[in-house]
Coordinates of C-alpha atoms in Angstrom, one line a residue:
Chain A
M1 CA 146.1 30.0 22.5
S2 CA 149.0 27.7 23.7
T3 CA 147.6 24.5 22.0
L4 CA 148.8 25.9 18.6
S5 CA 152.4 26.0 17.5
T6 CA 153.9 29.3 16.8
L7 CA 153.7 28.7 13.1
Q8 CA 150.1 27.5 13.4
T9 CA 149.0 30.6 15.4
R10 CA 150.7 32.9 12.7
D11 CA 148.8 31.1 10.0
A12 CA 145.4 31.1 11.7
I13 CA 145.9 34.8 12.2
A14 CA 147.2 35.4 8.7
S15 CA 144.1 33.4 7.3
G16 CA 141.8 35.4 9.4
K17 CA 140.7 32.6 11.7
I18 CA 141.9 34.2 14.7
S19 CA 141.9 38.2 14.8
A20 CA 145.3 39.7 15.8
V21 CA 143.4 42.0 18.2
S22 CA 141.9 39.1 19.9
H23 CA 145.2 37.1 20.1
I24 CA 147.0 40.1 21.6
S25 CA 144.2 40.9 24.0
Q26 CA 144.3 37.5 25.4
Y27 CA 148.1 37.9 26.1
L28 CA 147.4 41.4 27.8
K29 CA 144.7 39.8 30.0
T30 CA 147.0 37.1 30.9
I31 CA 149.8 39.7 31.8
E32 CA 147.4 41.6 33.8
S33 CA 146.4 38.6 35.9
R34 CA 149.8 37.0 36.5
N35 CA 152.5 39.5 36.2
K36 CA 152.4 40.6 39.7
E37 CA 153.4 37.0 40.7
I38 CA 155.9 36.5 37.7
N39 CA 157.2 40.1 37.4
A40 CA 158.5 39.4 33.9
V41 CA 157.1 42.4 32.1
L42 CA 158.3 46.0 33.1
H43 CA 156.3 48.1 30.7
L44 CA 153.4 47.4 28.2
N45 CA 153.3 49.0 24.7
P46 CA 150.2 51.3 24.7
N47 CA 150.0 50.8 20.9
A48 CA 149.9 47.2 20.9
L49 CA 146.2 46.8 20.2
Q50 CA 146.2 49.5 17.7
D51 CA 149.2 47.8 16.0
A52 CA 147.2 44.5 16.0
K53 CA 144.2 46.2 14.6
A54 CA 146.4 47.6 11.6
V55 CA 147.3 43.8 10.9
D56 CA 143.8 42.7 11.0
E57 CA 142.8 45.6 8.5
K58 CA 145.5 44.4 6.0
I59 CA 144.3 40.8 6.4
A60 CA 140.5 41.9 5.8
K61 CA 141.8 44.1 2.6
K62 CA 143.6 40.7 1.5
Q63 CA 147.0 42.5 1.5
K64 CA 150.0 40.6 2.0
V65 CA 151.2 40.2 5.6
G66 CA 154.6 39.5 7.1
K67 CA 156.1 36.4 8.6
L68 CA 155.2 37.4 12.1
A69 CA 151.6 38.7 11.3
G70 CA 149.9 39.4 14.6
L71 CA 152.3 37.4 16.8
G72 CA 152.9 38.9 20.1
I73 CA 156.4 39.8 20.9
I74 CA 158.0 40.8 24.3
V75 CA 161.5 42.7 24.3
K76 CA 164.2 42.6 26.7
S77 CA 164.8 46.0 28.4
N78 CA 168.2 46.6 26.9
I79 CA 167.0 46.6 23.2
C80 CA 165.8 49.9 22.0
V81 CA 162.1 50.0 21.1
K82 CA 161.1 53.7 19.9
D83 CA 158.9 55.5 22.7
L84 CA 159.3 52.7 25.2
I85 CA 161.3 52.5 28.2
A86 CA 164.8 50.8 27.8
N87 CA 165.9 50.7 31.2
C88 CA 167.9 47.8 31.4
G89 CA 166.8 46.6 34.6
S90 CA 168.7 49.4 36.4
N91 CA 167.8 52.5 38.1
T92 CA 170.6 54.1 36.3
L93 CA 168.3 54.3 33.2
A94 CA 165.0 54.1 35.0
N95 CA 163.1 56.6 32.9
Y96 CA 165.1 56.3 29.7
V97 CA 162.8 56.2 26.6
A98 CA 164.5 54.7 23.4
P99 CA 164.6 57.4 20.9
Y100 CA 164.9 54.9 17.7
D101 CA 164.0 51.2 16.9
A102 CA 166.9 48.9 16.9
D103 CA 167.6 47.0 13.9
V104 CA 165.8 43.8 15.1
I105 CA 162.8 45.9 16.0
Q106 CA 162.6 47.5 12.7
K107 CA 162.7 44.1 11.0
I108 CA 159.8 42.5 13.4
R109 CA 157.8 45.6 12.5
A110 CA 158.4 45.0 9.0
E111 CA 157.0 41.6 9.1
D112 CA 154.0 42.7 10.9
G113 CA 155.0 41.5 14.7
I114 CA 153.3 43.1 17.7
I115 CA 155.5 44.5 20.3
I116 CA 153.7 43.8 23.5
G117 CA 156.1 45.0 26.0
M118 CA 159.4 45.3 27.7
A119 CA 160.8 42.6 29.8
N120 CA 162.7 42.5 33.1
Q121 CA 166.0 41.4 33.2
D122 CA 169.3 41.5 35.3
E123 CA 170.7 44.7 35.6
F124 CA 172.7 45.7 32.4
A125 CA 172.7 41.9 31.7
C126 CA 175.0 41.5 34.8
G127 CA 173.8 38.0 36.2
A128 CA 172.7 34.8 35.8
S129 CA 169.6 34.3 37.9
G130 CA 167.3 37.3 37.2
E131 CA 167.9 38.7 40.9
T132 CA 170.1 41.7 40.0
S133 CA 167.2 43.7 38.6
A134 CA 166.5 46.9 40.4
F135 CA 162.6 46.1 39.7
G136 CA 163.0 42.9 41.7
P137 CA 163.5 39.2 40.5
T138 CA 161.4 37.2 38.2
N139 CA 159.8 34.3 39.3
N140 CA 160.2 31.1 37.3
P141 CA 156.6 30.3 35.7
A142 CA 157.8 26.4 35.0
A143 CA 159.1 26.0 38.9
L144 CA 157.5 28.8 41.1
G145 CA 159.9 30.1 43.9
F146 CA 163.0 29.3 41.7
V147 CA 165.0 31.8 39.7
A148 CA 164.0 32.2 36.0
G149 CA 167.7 32.5 35.2
G150 CA 169.3 35.4 33.5
S151 CA 170.1 37.7 32.5
S152 CA 167.1 37.5 29.9
S153 CA 165.0 36.4 32.8
G154 CA 161.6 38.2 32.0
S155 CA 161.9 37.3 28.4
A156 CA 162.1 33.6 29.3
A157 CA 159.5 33.9 32.0
S158 CA 157.1 35.6 29.3
V159 CA 157.2 33.1 26.9
A160 CA 156.9 30.3 29.7
A161 CA 154.1 32.0 31.3
N162 CA 151.8 32.6 28.0
F163 CA 152.7 36.4 28.0
C164 CA 153.8 36.5 24.3
D165 CA 154.5 34.0 21.2
I166 CA 158.2 35.0 21.0
A167 CA 160.6 37.0 23.2
L168 CA 163.8 38.7 22.3
G169 CA 166.9 38.5 24.7
S170 CA 170.5 39.0 24.5
D171 CA 173.2 36.4 25.2
T172 CA 176.8 37.4 26.2
G173 CA 177.8 34.2 28.0
G174 CA 174.5 32.3 28.2
S175 CA 171.8 35.1 29.1
I176 CA 169.3 33.5 26.5
R177 CA 170.1 29.8 27.0
N178 CA 170.4 29.6 30.7
P179 CA 166.8 31.1 31.5
A180 CA 165.6 29.0 28.3
S181 CA 166.7 25.9 30.2
H182 CA 165.3 26.9 33.6
C183 CA 161.9 27.8 32.2
G184 CA 161.4 24.8 30.0
I185 CA 161.4 27.0 26.5
V186 CA 163.5 27.0 23.6
G187 CA 166.4 29.7 23.3
I188 CA 168.8 30.6 20.6
K189 CA 172.1 32.2 20.6
P190 CA 173.0 33.1 16.9
S191 CA 176.5 33.0 15.6
Y192 CA 178.3 36.1 16.4
G193 CA 177.5 38.6 13.5
R194 CA 174.5 36.8 12.4
V195 CA 172.2 39.5 14.0
S196 CA 172.6 43.1 13.9
R197 CA 173.5 44.5 17.5
F198 CA 172.6 48.0 16.5
G199 CA 170.3 49.4 19.3
L200 CA 171.2 46.9 21.9
I201 CA 172.6 48.5 25.0
D202 CA 175.9 46.5 25.1
L203 CA 177.3 44.4 28.0
S204 CA 180.3 43.2 26.2
M205 CA 180.6 44.1 22.4
S206 CA 182.8 41.4 21.3
L207 CA 180.6 38.7 22.7
D208 CA 176.8 40.0 22.8
Q209 CA 174.2 38.7 20.3
I210 CA 170.4 39.1 20.4
G211 CA 168.2 35.9 19.9
P212 CA 164.9 34.6 20.2
L213 CA 163.0 32.5 22.8
A214 CA 159.9 30.7 22.1
R215 CA 157.8 27.6 23.3
D216 CA 159.0 25.6 20.2
V217 CA 161.8 25.5 17.6
E218 CA 159.7 26.9 14.8
G219 CA 158.9 30.0 16.8
C220 CA 162.8 30.7 17.4
A221 CA 163.6 29.8 13.8
L222 CA 160.9 31.9 12.4
M223 CA 162.2 35.0 14.3
M224 CA 165.7 34.1 13.3
E225 CA 164.8 34.3 9.8
V226 CA 163.4 37.8 10.3
I227 CA 166.1 39.4 12.5
S228 CA 169.2 37.8 10.8
G229 CA 171.4 39.4 8.1
Y230 CA 173.7 42.0 7.2
S231 CA 173.2 45.6 8.5
Q232 CA 175.3 48.6 7.6
N233 CA 174.6 49.8 11.2
D234 CA 176.7 46.9 12.7
P235 CA 180.0 46.2 10.9
T236 CA 180.5 42.7 12.6
T237 CA 177.4 41.3 10.9
M238 CA 177.9 38.6 8.3
E239 CA 177.1 39.2 4.6
K240 CA 176.2 35.6 4.4
S241 CA 172.5 34.9 3.1
V242 CA 170.1 33.9 5.5
D243 CA 168.4 30.5 5.2
N244 CA 164.8 29.4 5.7
Y245 CA 165.5 28.2 9.1
S246 CA 161.8 27.5 10.0
D247 CA 162.0 25.0 7.3
A248 CA 165.3 23.7 8.2
S249 CA 164.2 20.2 9.2
K250 CA 163.6 19.5 5.3
S251 CA 166.9 20.9 4.3
A252 CA 169.2 18.7 6.6
D253 CA 169.1 15.1 7.0
V254 CA 169.4 14.4 10.8
S255 CA 170.1 11.0 10.5
K256 CA 173.3 11.8 8.7
L257 CA 174.5 14.2 11.3
K258 CA 177.6 13.5 13.5
I259 CA 176.9 14.3 17.2
G260 CA 179.7 14.8 19.7
L261 CA 179.7 14.8 23.4
S262 CA 182.5 15.9 25.7
T263 CA 183.8 14.0 28.9
D264 CA 185.3 17.6 29.5
F265 CA 181.6 18.7 30.1
E266 CA 180.6 15.6 32.0
K267 CA 183.5 16.5 34.7
L268 CA 182.4 20.1 35.1
C269 CA 178.7 19.1 35.6
V270 CA 177.9 19.4 39.4
D271 CA 174.6 17.8 39.4
K272 CA 175.4 14.4 37.4
R273 CA 171.6 13.8 37.0
I274 CA 171.4 16.7 34.5
Y275 CA 174.3 15.1 32.3
K276 CA 172.6 11.8 32.2
I277 CA 169.4 13.4 30.9
I278 CA 171.3 15.0 28.4
S279 CA 173.4 11.9 27.2
D280 CA 170.5 9.6 27.3
A281 CA 168.4 12.0 25.1
V282 CA 171.1 11.6 22.1
A283 CA 172.2 8.1 23.1
S284 CA 170.6 6.7 19.9
F285 CA 173.0 8.8 17.6
K286 CA 175.8 6.8 19.3
P287 CA 177.7 10.2 19.9
K288 CA 181.5 10.6 19.5
N289 CA 183.7 11.8 22.6
I290 CA 185.4 14.9 21.6
L291 CA 188.3 16.6 23.5
L292 CA 188.0 20.2 24.5
K293 CA 191.2 20.6 26.7
H294 CA 190.8 24.2 27.9
V295 CA 186.9 24.4 28.0
D296 CA 187.4 24.2 31.8
L297 CA 188.8 27.7 31.7
A298 CA 185.8 29.3 30.0
I299 CA 184.6 31.4 33.1
Q300 CA 188.1 32.5 34.0
T301 CA 188.4 33.7 30.3
Y302 CA 185.0 35.1 29.9
Y303 CA 184.9 37.2 33.0
P304 CA 188.0 39.5 32.4
L305 CA 187.0 40.3 28.9
V306 CA 183.4 41.3 30.2
Y307 CA 184.5 43.2 32.9
V308 CA 186.9 45.4 30.8
E309 CA 184.6 45.8 28.0
F310 CA 181.5 46.5 30.3
Y311 CA 183.8 49.2 32.2
S312 CA 184.6 50.7 28.8
G313 CA 180.9 50.7 27.4
T314 CA 179.6 52.1 30.7
R315 CA 181.6 55.4 30.6
K316 CA 178.7 57.1 28.7
F317 CA 176.6 56.7 31.8
D318 CA 178.2 59.6 33.7
G319 CA 174.9 61.2 34.6
R320 CA 174.9 63.9 31.9
R321 CA 173.2 62.7 28.8
Y322 CA 171.9 59.1 29.9
G323 CA 169.9 58.8 33.0
K324 CA 172.1 59.0 36.5
K325 CA 175.9 58.3 37.1
I326 CA 176.1 54.4 36.9
E327 CA 178.6 54.2 39.9
D328 CA 176.1 56.1 42.2
S329 CA 172.9 54.3 41.2
C330 CA 173.7 50.6 40.3
G331 CA 173.7 47.5 42.1
D332 CA 176.6 45.4 43.5
E333 CA 177.2 43.0 40.6
V334 CA 177.3 46.0 37.9
L335 CA 179.7 48.0 40.4
R336 CA 181.9 44.9 40.7
R337 CA 182.3 44.6 37.0
I338 CA 183.1 48.5 36.7
M339 CA 185.4 48.3 39.4
G340 CA 187.1 45.2 38.4
G341 CA 187.3 46.4 34.8
Q342 CA 188.7 49.7 35.9
E343 CA 191.4 47.9 38.1
I344 CA 192.5 45.3 35.5
S345 CA 192.6 48.0 32.5
K346 CA 195.2 50.2 34.6
A347 CA 198.2 51.1 32.6
E348 CA 200.4 49.6 35.2
H349 CA 199.0 46.0 34.2
A350 CA 199.8 46.6 30.4
G351 CA 196.9 44.9 29.4
K352 CA 197.9 41.5 30.8
Y353 CA 194.6 40.3 32.1
Y354 CA 192.7 41.1 28.9
R355 CA 195.5 39.9 26.7
T356 CA 195.9 36.5 28.7
A357 CA 192.3 36.2 28.5
L358 CA 191.9 37.0 24.8
A359 CA 194.7 34.2 24.1
V360 CA 192.8 31.6 25.9
K361 CA 189.6 32.5 24.3
N362 CA 191.4 32.1 20.9
E363 CA 192.7 28.7 22.1
I364 CA 189.0 27.7 23.0
A365 CA 187.7 28.9 19.7
H366 CA 190.6 26.8 18.0
E367 CA 189.5 23.8 20.0
L368 CA 185.8 23.9 19.1
D369 CA 186.5 24.7 15.6
Q370 CA 188.8 21.4 15.4
A371 CA 185.8 19.5 17.2
F372 CA 183.7 20.8 14.2
D373 CA 185.8 19.2 11.6
S374 CA 184.9 15.6 13.1
V375 CA 181.2 16.3 14.3
D376 CA 178.1 18.5 13.0
V377 CA 176.7 19.0 16.6
I378 CA 178.1 19.3 20.0
V379 CA 175.6 18.3 22.8
L380 CA 176.1 19.6 26.3
P381 CA 174.1 20.5 29.4
T382 CA 172.9 24.2 29.6
T383 CA 173.9 24.8 33.2
P384 CA 176.1 22.6 35.7
I385 CA 173.3 22.9 38.2
L386 CA 169.5 23.2 38.7
P387 CA 168.5 27.0 39.4
H388 CA 168.5 27.9 43.1
K389 CA 165.5 29.2 45.0
I390 CA 165.0 33.1 44.6
G391 CA 167.0 34.9 47.4
S392 CA 169.1 31.9 48.2
Q393 CA 172.8 33.1 49.4
I394 CA 175.0 32.3 46.2
S395 CA 178.7 33.5 46.3
V396 CA 179.8 35.6 43.2
E397 CA 182.1 32.8 41.9
A398 CA 179.1 30.1 42.3
M399 CA 177.0 32.4 40.4
Y400 CA 179.5 32.9 37.7
A401 CA 179.9 29.1 37.3
Y402 CA 176.2 29.1 35.7
D403 CA 177.8 30.1 32.6
A404 CA 180.4 27.3 32.4
F405 CA 178.6 25.5 29.5
T406 CA 177.3 28.5 27.9
G407 CA 180.1 30.6 27.7
P408 CA 182.5 28.7 25.2
A409 CA 180.0 29.4 22.4
N410 CA 180.1 33.1 23.0
L411 CA 183.9 32.9 22.9
A412 CA 184.0 30.9 19.9
G413 CA 181.5 33.0 18.1
C414 CA 179.5 29.7 17.3
C415 CA 175.8 29.4 17.3
A416 CA 174.0 27.3 20.3
G417 CA 170.4 26.5 21.2
V418 CA 168.5 25.1 24.2
I419 CA 165.6 22.7 24.0
P420 CA 163.8 21.2 27.1
V421 CA 164.4 17.6 27.4
G422 CA 163.0 16.8 30.8
K423 CA 162.6 17.7 34.5
I424 CA 164.7 16.8 37.7
D425 CA 162.8 17.5 41.0
N426 CA 160.1 19.1 38.9
V427 CA 162.4 21.8 37.7
P428 CA 162.9 21.9 33.5
V429 CA 166.3 20.9 32.1
G430 CA 167.5 22.2 28.9
L431 CA 169.7 20.3 26.5
Q432 CA 172.1 22.5 24.6
V433 CA 173.7 22.1 21.2
Y434 CA 176.7 23.9 19.6
C435 CA 177.1 24.2 15.8
R436 CA 179.7 25.9 13.7
S437 CA 179.3 29.5 13.1
G438 CA 176.9 29.9 10.3
N439 CA 175.4 26.6 10.5
E440 CA 172.0 27.6 12.0
N441 CA 170.2 25.5 9.7
I442 CA 171.9 22.3 10.8
M443 CA 171.2 23.5 14.5
F444 CA 167.5 24.1 13.9
A445 CA 167.1 20.9 12.1
F446 CA 168.6 18.9 15.0
L447 CA 166.7 20.8 17.6
K448 CA 163.5 20.2 15.6
H449 CA 164.3 16.4 15.6
I450 CA 165.0 16.3 19.5
E451 CA 161.6 18.4 20.0
S452 CA 159.7 15.7 17.8
V453 CA 161.1 12.9 19.6
I454 CA 160.3 14.3 23.0
H455 CA 156.9 15.1 21.9
Q456 CA 156.2 11.7 20.8
Chain B
M1 CA 166.7 91.3 62.7
T2 CA 164.0 90.2 65.0
S3 CA 164.5 87.4 67.4
N4 CA 162.0 85.3 65.5
S5 CA 163.7 85.8 62.2
Q6 CA 167.0 84.9 64.2
S7 CA 165.5 81.7 65.3
N8 CA 164.2 80.6 61.7
Q9 CA 167.6 81.2 60.4
S10 CA 169.3 79.4 63.3
S11 CA 166.8 76.5 62.3
I12 CA 167.5 76.5 58.9
Q13 CA 171.3 76.3 59.5
S14 CA 170.9 73.4 61.7
T15 CA 168.7 71.7 59.1
Q16 CA 171.3 72.5 56.5
S17 CA 174.0 71.2 58.6
A18 CA 172.2 67.9 59.4
Q19 CA 171.6 67.4 55.7
S20 CA 175.1 68.0 54.9
S21 CA 176.4 65.6 57.6
A22 CA 173.9 63.0 56.4
Q23 CA 175.2 63.4 52.7
S24 CA 178.9 63.2 53.9
A25 CA 178.1 59.9 55.7
K26 CA 176.3 58.7 52.7
S27 CA 179.2 59.7 50.6
A28 CA 181.5 58.0 52.7
A29 CA 179.3 54.9 52.9
S30 CA 179.3 54.8 49.1
V31 CA 182.9 55.0 48.7
A32 CA 183.6 52.5 51.2
R33 CA 181.3 50.2 49.3
Q34 CA 183.0 50.9 46.2
E35 CA 186.3 50.2 47.6
Q36 CA 185.2 46.9 49.0
I37 CA 183.7 45.8 45.9
R38 CA 186.9 46.9 44.0
A39 CA 189.0 44.8 46.1
Q40 CA 186.6 41.9 45.7
A41 CA 186.6 42.2 42.0
K42 CA 190.4 42.4 41.9
K43 CA 190.8 39.4 44.1
I44 CA 188.5 37.4 41.7
M45 CA 190.3 38.8 38.6
D46 CA 193.5 37.8 40.3
N47 CA 192.5 34.2 40.8
F48 CA 191.2 33.8 37.4
F49 CA 194.6 35.4 36.0
V50 CA 196.4 32.7 37.8
A51 CA 194.4 30.0 36.6
L52 CA 194.7 31.5 32.9
K53 CA 198.5 31.7 33.3
N54 CA 198.8 28.2 34.4
A55 CA 197.5 27.0 31.2
N56 CA 200.8 28.1 29.5
I57 CA 199.0 29.6 26.5
S58 CA 201.1 32.1 24.6
D59 CA 199.5 35.5 24.0
N60 CA 202.4 36.3 21.2
Q61 CA 199.9 36.5 18.5
I62 CA 197.2 38.7 20.4
G63 CA 196.9 42.5 20.1
V64 CA 199.4 44.9 19.2
N65 CA 203.2 44.5 20.0
R66 CA 203.7 48.0 21.3
K67 CA 207.4 47.8 20.9
K68 CA 207.3 47.1 17.2
Q69 CA 204.2 49.5 16.5
T70 CA 205.7 52.5 18.3
R71 CA 207.1 55.2 15.8
K72 CA 210.5 56.3 16.2
P73 CA 210.9 60.1 16.3
E74 CA 213.7 60.3 14.0
S75 CA 212.3 58.1 11.1
R76 CA 210.9 60.7 9.2
K77 CA 213.3 63.4 9.8
N78 CA 214.5 63.7 6.3
D79 CA 211.4 62.9 4.6
D80 CA 210.3 66.2 3.0
S81 CA 207.9 64.7 0.5
N82 CA 204.8 66.5 1.5
D83 CA 206.0 69.9 3.3
S84 CA 203.2 71.9 2.6
F85 CA 200.7 69.5 4.1
R86 CA 203.0 69.2 7.2
Q87 CA 203.1 73.1 7.5
G88 CA 199.3 73.2 7.3
M89 CA 198.9 70.4 9.9
F90 CA 201.4 72.1 12.3
A91 CA 200.5 75.8 11.7
N92 CA 198.4 76.3 14.8
A93 CA 200.4 73.9 17.2
P94 CA 201.7 75.9 19.9
N95 CA 204.7 73.4 20.4
K96 CA 206.3 71.1 17.9
D97 CA 209.3 68.9 17.4
I98 CA 209.7 68.2 13.9
D99 CA 207.0 65.7 13.1
H100 CA 205.3 65.8 16.5
I101 CA 203.0 68.0 18.2
V102 CA 203.9 68.3 21.6
A103 CA 200.7 68.7 23.3
E104 CA 199.5 69.0 26.9
K105 CA 196.1 68.8 28.3
K106 CA 194.0 72.1 27.9
H107 CA 197.1 73.8 26.4
W108 CA 195.8 73.7 22.8

């Protein structure tokens, strides 16, 4: 199963060489045998095999099938899938059954993708290690005993453990890219507004994006083709047409791309071995050094914005309509963000924390925008350190520092992606790229190129 | 009331009392936890704020300038362009001051 690429698998199912039922059955067996150890999947879709059978019947009748025909999809538990539990990794919503499909799920179903189940995650996406879930930490299939990263821990681990073809995660400050890097897979944070957030239980609405994780670039590109586009349910979505991302390597000439590296990121990279792997991987492009003066303030900028927006967003969890009262049922990190958000939103502060963070956010976005005038792609590490062992004592500030290289893309709204480029101490390391907002086709072309070089 | 039923009632009361004290202790622990986390969060935010302030980036262009945007009470005193609309809007208001509804929570 894993020897075929995502597109090859899709084509084999669509042509009837592999049945969708046998394909999904194989994943269900793997989940049954390994999920106790990995703890990536929280709930299975009881209709998965029935949905797969419907795809097989379409193929047998020679009816047209969708782009995701028979592919198995696992969904982060903060994205609503009708009749499945969307608990956000929290006791607050432990038994909350989603009453409708998120926009992205409707699109996946329309393209014949099969929803296999719901993934574990950091509680309400508050975390960078996968350890804040009320349902236990997720083990890293690529480096057992280490954290899978977060907050889309279960989504990344599901892909890495062969529980599915593609997973959906959400990325507010690195929650797709961080676990993708730690688990040795590909993960994409779309440009802000590229993918509808309708049906996503928000962490911070001005930064959140839903994105794909897969074992190869084509898998992510294919899913991006399906889930991207304007939605009247989400007024922040772009009206820009969606490119054929899975064919992006043919639409952009990689040899002509201008690549940028920044010594500002090098300074922030605690484990210099990580920076060396990344810079070596793109050395043949003779990258240009770019200046990003305020990028070292990304963490200090990101968290006040998240605290305030998260505090505001959680006021609906008062125990009346949705689950339990959040303050009485959540873990420490969620409570920290609620209490911190409440504290700095007080009238006596007149918005000074949020306004100051917003000003620096704009400055970082401006600096990145200027950088994109001279380069097409910025290459950088995904995290400043390797993942820690599950259960290690990590300070709050050290945990927040995992987002140092991923947060700027959310602050600027640009698109970003991660691809595995090597290992240090047997732990995967992901190379991260940023491209200007809306330039997903360039990003996929470059990632595809890096993937082909690594596979040689 | 028999001595048996008195003893049962006393047992129920003592169980209720024990449950109530356990709940109070739990509630106090929960409040203490919240306050400890609140203080920790505020400290983190304060440290971040200092770092951001030191960057000296002006926030003049961010958000709404409240002083400029706040409506002056006198500004429409002589504007009678839509009296019937105004009368309709203010018909049910218990207290009003020309163009403003004077509202208090739970009083309308």
